[in-house]
Short mmCIF file of C-alpha atoms and ligand atoms in Angstrom, two decimals:
data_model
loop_
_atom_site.label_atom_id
_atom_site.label_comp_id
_atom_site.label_asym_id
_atom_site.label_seq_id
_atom_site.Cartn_x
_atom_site.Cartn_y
_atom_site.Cartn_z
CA UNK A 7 -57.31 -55.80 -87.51
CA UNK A 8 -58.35 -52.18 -87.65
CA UNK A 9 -56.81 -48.45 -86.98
CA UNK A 10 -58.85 -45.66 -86.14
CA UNK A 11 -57.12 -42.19 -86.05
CA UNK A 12 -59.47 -39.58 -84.45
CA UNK A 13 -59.02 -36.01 -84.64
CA UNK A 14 -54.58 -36.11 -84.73
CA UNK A 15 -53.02 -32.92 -84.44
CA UNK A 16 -49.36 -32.62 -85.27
CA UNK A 17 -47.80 -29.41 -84.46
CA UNK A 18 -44.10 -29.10 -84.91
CA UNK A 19 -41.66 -26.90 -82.69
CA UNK A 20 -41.22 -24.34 -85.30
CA UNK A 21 -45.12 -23.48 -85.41
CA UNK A 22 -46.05 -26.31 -88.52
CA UNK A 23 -49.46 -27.53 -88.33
CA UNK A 24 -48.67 -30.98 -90.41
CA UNK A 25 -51.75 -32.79 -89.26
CA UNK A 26 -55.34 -30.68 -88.77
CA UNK A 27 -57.47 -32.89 -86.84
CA UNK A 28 -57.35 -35.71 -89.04
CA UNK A 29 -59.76 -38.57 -88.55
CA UNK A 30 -59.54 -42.28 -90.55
CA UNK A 31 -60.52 -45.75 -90.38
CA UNK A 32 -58.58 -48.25 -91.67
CA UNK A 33 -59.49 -51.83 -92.18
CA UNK A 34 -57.61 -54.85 -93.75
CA UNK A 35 -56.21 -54.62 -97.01
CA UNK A 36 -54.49 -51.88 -99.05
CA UNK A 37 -55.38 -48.33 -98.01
CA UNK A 38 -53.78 -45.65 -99.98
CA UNK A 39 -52.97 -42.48 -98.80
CA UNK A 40 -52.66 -39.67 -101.32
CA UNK A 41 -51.55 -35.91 -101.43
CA UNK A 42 -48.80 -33.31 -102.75
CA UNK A 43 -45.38 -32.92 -101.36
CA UNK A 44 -46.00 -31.43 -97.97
CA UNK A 45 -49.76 -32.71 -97.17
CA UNK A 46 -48.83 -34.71 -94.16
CA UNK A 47 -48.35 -38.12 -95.17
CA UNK A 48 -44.83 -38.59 -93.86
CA UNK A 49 -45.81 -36.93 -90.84
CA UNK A 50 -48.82 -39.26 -90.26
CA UNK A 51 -46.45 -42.36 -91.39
CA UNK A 52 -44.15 -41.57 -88.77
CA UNK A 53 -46.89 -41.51 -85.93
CA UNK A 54 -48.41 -44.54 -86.82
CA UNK A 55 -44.68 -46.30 -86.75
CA UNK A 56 -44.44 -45.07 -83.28
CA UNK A 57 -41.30 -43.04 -84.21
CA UNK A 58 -43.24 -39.52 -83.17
CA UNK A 59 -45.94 -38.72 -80.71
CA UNK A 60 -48.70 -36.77 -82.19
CA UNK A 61 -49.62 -33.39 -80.16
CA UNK A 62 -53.09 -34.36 -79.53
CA UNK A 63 -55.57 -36.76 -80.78
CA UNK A 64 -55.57 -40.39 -80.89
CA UNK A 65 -54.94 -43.50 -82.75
CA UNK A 66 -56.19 -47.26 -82.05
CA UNK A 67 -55.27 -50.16 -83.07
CA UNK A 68 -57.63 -53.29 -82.11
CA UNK A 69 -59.07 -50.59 -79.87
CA UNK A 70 -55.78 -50.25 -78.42
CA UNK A 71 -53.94 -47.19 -77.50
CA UNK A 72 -51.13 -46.69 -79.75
CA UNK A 73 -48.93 -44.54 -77.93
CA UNK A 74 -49.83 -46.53 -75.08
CA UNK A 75 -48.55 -49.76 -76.57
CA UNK A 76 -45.53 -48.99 -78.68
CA UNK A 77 -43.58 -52.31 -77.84
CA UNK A 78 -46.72 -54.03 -78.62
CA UNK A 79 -47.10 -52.34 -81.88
CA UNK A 80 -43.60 -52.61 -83.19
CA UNK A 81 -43.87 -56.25 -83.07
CA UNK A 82 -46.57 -56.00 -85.62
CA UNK A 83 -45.17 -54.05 -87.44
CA UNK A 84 -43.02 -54.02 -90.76
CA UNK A 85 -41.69 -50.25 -92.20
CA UNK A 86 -40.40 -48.96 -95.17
CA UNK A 87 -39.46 -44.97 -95.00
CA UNK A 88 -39.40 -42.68 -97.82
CA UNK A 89 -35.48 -42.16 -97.17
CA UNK A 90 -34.61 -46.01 -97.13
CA UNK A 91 -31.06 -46.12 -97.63
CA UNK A 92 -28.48 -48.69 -96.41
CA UNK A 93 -24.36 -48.06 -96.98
CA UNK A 94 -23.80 -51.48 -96.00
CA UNK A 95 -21.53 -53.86 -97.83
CA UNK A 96 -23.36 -57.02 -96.86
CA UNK A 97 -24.23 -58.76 -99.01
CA UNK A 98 -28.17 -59.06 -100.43
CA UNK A 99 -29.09 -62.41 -98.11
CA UNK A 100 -26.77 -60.95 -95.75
CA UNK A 101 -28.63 -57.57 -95.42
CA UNK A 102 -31.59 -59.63 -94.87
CA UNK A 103 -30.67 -61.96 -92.30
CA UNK A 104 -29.65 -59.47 -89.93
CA UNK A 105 -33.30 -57.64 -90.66
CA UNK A 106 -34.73 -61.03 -89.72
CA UNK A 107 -32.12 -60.89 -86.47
CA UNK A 108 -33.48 -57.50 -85.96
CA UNK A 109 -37.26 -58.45 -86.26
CA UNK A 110 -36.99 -61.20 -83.05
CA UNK A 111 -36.28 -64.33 -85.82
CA UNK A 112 -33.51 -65.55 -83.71
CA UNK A 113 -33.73 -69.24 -84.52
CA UNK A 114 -31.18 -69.21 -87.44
CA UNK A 115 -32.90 -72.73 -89.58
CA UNK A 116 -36.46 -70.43 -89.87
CA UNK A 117 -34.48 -67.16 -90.30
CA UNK A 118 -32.86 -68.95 -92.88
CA UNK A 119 -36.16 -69.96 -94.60
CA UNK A 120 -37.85 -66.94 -94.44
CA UNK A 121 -34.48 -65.10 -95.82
CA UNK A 122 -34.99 -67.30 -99.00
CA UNK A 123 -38.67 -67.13 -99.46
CA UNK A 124 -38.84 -63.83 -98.99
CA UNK A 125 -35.96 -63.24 -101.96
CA UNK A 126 -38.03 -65.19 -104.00
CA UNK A 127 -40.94 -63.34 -103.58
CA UNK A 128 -39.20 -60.02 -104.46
CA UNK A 129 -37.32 -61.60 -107.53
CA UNK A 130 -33.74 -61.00 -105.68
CA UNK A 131 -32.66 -64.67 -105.32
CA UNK A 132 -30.40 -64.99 -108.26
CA UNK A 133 -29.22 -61.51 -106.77
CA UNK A 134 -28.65 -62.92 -103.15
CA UNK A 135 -25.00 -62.90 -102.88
CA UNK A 136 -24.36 -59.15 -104.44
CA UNK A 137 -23.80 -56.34 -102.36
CA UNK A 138 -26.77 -54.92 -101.57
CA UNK A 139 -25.22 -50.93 -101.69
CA UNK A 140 -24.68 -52.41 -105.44
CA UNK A 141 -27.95 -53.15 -106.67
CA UNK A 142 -30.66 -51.14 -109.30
CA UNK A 143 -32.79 -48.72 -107.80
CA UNK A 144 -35.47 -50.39 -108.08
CA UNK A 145 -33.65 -53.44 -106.75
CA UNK A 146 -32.92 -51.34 -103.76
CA UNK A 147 -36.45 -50.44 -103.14
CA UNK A 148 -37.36 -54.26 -103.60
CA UNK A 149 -34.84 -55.18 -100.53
CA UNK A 150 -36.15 -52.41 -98.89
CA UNK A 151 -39.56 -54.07 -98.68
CA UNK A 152 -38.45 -57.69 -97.99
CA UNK A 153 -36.42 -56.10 -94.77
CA UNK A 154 -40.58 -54.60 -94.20
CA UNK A 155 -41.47 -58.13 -94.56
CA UNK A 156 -39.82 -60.13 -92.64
CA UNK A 157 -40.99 -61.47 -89.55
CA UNK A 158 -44.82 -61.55 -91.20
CA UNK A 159 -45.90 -58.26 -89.79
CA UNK A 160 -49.45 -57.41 -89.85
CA UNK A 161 -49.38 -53.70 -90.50
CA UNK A 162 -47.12 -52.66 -93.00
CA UNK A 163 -46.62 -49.19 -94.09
CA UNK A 164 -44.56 -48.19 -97.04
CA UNK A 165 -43.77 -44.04 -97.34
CA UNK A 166 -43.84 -43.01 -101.33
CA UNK A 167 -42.33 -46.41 -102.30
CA UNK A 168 -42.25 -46.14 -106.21
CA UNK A 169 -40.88 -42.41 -106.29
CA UNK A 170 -38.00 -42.57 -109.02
CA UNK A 171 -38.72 -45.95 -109.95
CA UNK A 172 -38.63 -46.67 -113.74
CA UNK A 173 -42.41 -47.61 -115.26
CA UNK A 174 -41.37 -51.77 -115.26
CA UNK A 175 -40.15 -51.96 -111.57
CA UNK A 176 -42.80 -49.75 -110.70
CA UNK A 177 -45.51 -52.49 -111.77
CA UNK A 178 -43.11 -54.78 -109.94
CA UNK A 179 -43.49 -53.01 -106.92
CA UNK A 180 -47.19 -53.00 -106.71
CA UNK A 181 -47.50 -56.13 -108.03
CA UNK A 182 -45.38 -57.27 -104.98
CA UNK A 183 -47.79 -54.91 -102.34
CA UNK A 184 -51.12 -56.39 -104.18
CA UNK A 185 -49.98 -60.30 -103.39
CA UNK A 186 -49.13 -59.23 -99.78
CA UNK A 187 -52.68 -57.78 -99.24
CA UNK A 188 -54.43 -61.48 -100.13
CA UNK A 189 -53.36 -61.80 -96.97
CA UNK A 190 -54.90 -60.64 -93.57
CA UNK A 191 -52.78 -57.73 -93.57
CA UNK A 192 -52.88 -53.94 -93.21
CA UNK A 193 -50.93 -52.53 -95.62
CA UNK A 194 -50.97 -48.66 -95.54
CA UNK A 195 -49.37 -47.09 -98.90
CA UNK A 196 -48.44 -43.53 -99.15
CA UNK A 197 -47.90 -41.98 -102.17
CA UNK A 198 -48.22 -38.71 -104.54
CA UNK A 199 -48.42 -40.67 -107.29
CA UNK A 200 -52.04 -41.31 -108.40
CA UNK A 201 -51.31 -44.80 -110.15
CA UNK A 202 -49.91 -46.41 -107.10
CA UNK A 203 -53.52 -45.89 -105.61
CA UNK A 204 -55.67 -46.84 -108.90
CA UNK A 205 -54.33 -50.41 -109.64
CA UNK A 206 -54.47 -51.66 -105.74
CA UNK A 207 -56.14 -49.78 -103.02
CA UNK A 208 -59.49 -50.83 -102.25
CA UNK A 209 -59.91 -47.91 -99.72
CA UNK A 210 -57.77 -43.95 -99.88
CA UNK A 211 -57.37 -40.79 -98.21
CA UNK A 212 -56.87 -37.75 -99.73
CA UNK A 213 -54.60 -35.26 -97.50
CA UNK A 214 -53.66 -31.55 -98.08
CA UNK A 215 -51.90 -29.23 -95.97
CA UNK A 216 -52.81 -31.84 -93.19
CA UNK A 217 -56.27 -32.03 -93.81
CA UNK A 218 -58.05 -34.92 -94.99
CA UNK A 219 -60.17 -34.13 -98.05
CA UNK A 220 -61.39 -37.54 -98.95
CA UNK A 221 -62.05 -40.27 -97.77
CA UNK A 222 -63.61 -43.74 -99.11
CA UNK A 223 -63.14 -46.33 -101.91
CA UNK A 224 -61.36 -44.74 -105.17
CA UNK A 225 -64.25 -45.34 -107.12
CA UNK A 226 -66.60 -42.72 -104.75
CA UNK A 227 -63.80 -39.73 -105.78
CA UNK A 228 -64.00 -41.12 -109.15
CA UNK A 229 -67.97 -41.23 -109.40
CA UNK A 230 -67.77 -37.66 -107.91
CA UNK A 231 -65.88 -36.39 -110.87
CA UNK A 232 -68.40 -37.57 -113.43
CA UNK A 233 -69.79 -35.32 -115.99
CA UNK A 234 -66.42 -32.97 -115.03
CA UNK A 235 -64.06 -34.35 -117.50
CA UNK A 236 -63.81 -33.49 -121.19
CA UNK A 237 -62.16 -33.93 -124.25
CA UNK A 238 -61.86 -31.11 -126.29
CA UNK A 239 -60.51 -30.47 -130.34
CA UNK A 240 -59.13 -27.33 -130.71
CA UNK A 241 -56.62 -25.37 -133.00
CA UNK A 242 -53.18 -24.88 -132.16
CA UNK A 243 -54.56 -20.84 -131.38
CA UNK A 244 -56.98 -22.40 -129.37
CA UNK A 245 -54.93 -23.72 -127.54
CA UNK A 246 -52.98 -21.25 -127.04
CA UNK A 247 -56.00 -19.11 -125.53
CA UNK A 248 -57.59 -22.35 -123.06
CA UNK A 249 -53.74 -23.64 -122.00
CA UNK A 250 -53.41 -21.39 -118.44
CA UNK A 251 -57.17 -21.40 -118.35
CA UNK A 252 -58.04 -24.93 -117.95
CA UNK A 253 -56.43 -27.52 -116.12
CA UNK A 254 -55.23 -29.87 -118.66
CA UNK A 255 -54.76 -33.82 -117.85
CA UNK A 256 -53.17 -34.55 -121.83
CA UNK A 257 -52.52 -33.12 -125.08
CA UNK A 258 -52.83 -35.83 -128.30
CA UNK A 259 -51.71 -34.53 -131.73
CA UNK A 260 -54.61 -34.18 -134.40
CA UNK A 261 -55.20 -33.33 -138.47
CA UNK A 262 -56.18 -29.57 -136.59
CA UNK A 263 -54.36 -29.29 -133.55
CA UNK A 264 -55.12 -31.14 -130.43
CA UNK A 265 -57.11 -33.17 -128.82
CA UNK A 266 -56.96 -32.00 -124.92
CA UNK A 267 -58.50 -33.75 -121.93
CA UNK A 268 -59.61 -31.35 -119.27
CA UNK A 269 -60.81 -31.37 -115.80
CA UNK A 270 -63.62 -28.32 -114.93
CA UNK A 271 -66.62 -27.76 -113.29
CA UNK A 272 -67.79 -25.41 -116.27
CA UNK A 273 -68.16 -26.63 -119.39
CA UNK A 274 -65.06 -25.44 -121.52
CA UNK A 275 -66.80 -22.90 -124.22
CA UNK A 276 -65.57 -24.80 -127.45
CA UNK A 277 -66.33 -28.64 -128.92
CA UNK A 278 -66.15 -29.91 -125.39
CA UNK A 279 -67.35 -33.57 -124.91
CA UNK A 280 -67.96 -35.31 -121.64
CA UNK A 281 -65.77 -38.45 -121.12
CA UNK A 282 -65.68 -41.04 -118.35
CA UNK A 283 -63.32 -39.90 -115.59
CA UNK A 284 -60.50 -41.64 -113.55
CA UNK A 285 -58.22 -41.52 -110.27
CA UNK A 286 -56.08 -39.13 -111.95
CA UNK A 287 -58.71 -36.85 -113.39
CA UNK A 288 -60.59 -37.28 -109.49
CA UNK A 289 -57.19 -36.53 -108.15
CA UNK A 290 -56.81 -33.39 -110.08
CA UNK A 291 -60.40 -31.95 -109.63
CA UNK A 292 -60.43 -31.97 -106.15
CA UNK A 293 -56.84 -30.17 -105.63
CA UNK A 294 -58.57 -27.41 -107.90
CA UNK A 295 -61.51 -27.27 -106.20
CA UNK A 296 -59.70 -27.27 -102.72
CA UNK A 297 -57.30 -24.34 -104.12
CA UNK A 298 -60.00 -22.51 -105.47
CA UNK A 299 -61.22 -22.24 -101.66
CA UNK A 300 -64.40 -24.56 -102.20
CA UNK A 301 -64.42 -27.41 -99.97
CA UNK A 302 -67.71 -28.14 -100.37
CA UNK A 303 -67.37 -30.84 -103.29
P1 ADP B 219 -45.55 -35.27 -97.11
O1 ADP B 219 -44.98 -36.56 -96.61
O2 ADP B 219 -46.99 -35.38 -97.50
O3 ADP B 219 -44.71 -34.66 -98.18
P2 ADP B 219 -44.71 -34.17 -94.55
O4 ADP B 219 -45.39 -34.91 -93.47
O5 ADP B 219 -43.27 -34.51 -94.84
O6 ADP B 219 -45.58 -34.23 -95.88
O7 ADP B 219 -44.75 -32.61 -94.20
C1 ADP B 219 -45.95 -31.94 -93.80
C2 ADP B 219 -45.62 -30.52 -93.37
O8 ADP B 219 -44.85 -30.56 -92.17
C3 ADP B 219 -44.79 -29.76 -94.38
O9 ADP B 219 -45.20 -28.41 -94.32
C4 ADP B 219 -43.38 -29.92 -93.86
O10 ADP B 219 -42.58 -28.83 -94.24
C5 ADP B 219 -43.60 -29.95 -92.37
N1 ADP B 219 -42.58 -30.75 -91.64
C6 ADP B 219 -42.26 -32.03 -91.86
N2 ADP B 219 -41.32 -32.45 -90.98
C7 ADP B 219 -41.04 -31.38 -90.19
C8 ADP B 219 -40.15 -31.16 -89.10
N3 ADP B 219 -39.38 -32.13 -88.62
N4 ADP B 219 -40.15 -29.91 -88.54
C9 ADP B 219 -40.94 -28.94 -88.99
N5 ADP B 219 -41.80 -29.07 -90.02
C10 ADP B 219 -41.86 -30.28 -90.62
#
């Protein structure tokens, strides 16, 4: 399966431009999609789930119309919004039976089945008969994907999924997303948080204010940012002279002040050293550079 978004415009009544000609392939696998609060990636999310109609531009699946084949499409597909939220007092299986119902499983025995595998799969079986509006966060969030799941969509699109999660259900949670993608699966994962995107996307986008800035395996922003990355020792007045200067990734406590990691395209004037870069330091360079006005990275 593939998508191919070419040249979407989303224009909202009150004048927003949320989506500026944005153009994307997508191929099986993970693809992560990655910008600040207000980039677009809801609005794109929300397209591709056939909820909205984009203003102009296209997308394709199979070299299908998708606008053109909604009913099509929605059988495919499996959805978890940013704003999941359920008030129900079902209980946990309960919750996702009905899903199930919801997703076309009507024969009860298999509905049954894939109820129970798929609460095993998202460690909520000893959890099944609790109310689901009484679970963790994080359990929550974990429902919320299984109710994505069942019915074995192919395309599967999860909006900012670990936002508020704690660090161990936030592993959890891509550890659940990675296993899925073995499989001959889209999964598209948006997200603002750069380590959602490290440990599991083979292929990203970069969006902001609706434009995409990158495009292409992680490892191409990250090669990009080589050479751009230091680690600097300074003195606590130093410091105090680089801090609204520099863009600074981390501060680590030394015998004479810090040791700070920085992102620049100059090198800082003091005992800067060069060291390897990742997502996040990638992540960071390009927002500067794209603030700064120079798009030409
Ligand atoms: P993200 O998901 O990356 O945070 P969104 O797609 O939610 O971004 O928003 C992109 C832009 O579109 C923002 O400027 C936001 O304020 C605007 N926007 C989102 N939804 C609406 C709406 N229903 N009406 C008008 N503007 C909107």
């Amino acid at each position: 399966m593939k998508i191919e978004i070419r040249n979407l415009n989303q224009i909202y009544r009150n004048g927003n431009h949320a989506l500026k000609d944005v153009t994307l392939d997508i191929n099986q696998g993970m693809f992560g999609l990655l910008g600040p609060n207000g980039a677009g990636k809801s609005t794109l999310m929300r397209i591709l789930v056939t909820l909205m109609k984009q203003t102009s531009g296209s997308v394709f699946i199979d070299g299908k119309d998708l606008h053109k084949n909604r009913r099509e499409v929605r059988k495919i597909l499996g959805y978890l919004p940013q704003d999941f939220r359920f008030f129900t007092a079902l209980k946990t299986w309960e919750f996702l039976d009905y899903s199930g119902a919801l997703a076309g499983l009507r024969n009860r025995k298999e509905r049954m089945a894939a109820v129970d595998a798929l609460l095993e799969k998202v460690g909520l079986f000893e959890a099944r008969d609790r109310r689901a509006n009484r679970l963790s966060g994080g359990m929550k969030r974990r429902l919320g994907i299984a109710q994505a799941l069942i019915g074995n969509p192919r395309l599967i699109i999860v909006d900012e999924p670990t936002t508020g999660l704690d660090p161990d259900e936030r592993i959890r949670f891509r550890n659940i997303l990675s296993d899925l993608s073995q499989n001959e699966v889209i999964i598209i994962l948006s997200t603002h948080i750069v380590g959602d995107i490290s440990s599991t996307c083979h292929d990203m986008a970069m969006l902001n204010r609706g434009e995409v800035i990158f495009s292409g395996p992680p490892e191409n922003l990250i090669s990009s940012t080589e050479g751009n990355v230091y680690n600097i020792s300074v003195t606590p007045e130093e410091y105090e002279l680089m801090k609204d200067k520099y863009h600074i990734i981390s501060t680590i406590p030394t015998d004479i002040g810090w040791d700070v990691q920085v992102v620049s395209s100059d090198k800082p004037p003091y005992d800067a050293k060069v060291i390897p870069a990742n997502l996040e330091h990638a992540y960071v360079y390009y927002m500067e550079k794209i603030t700064a006005g120079n798009e030409n990275v």
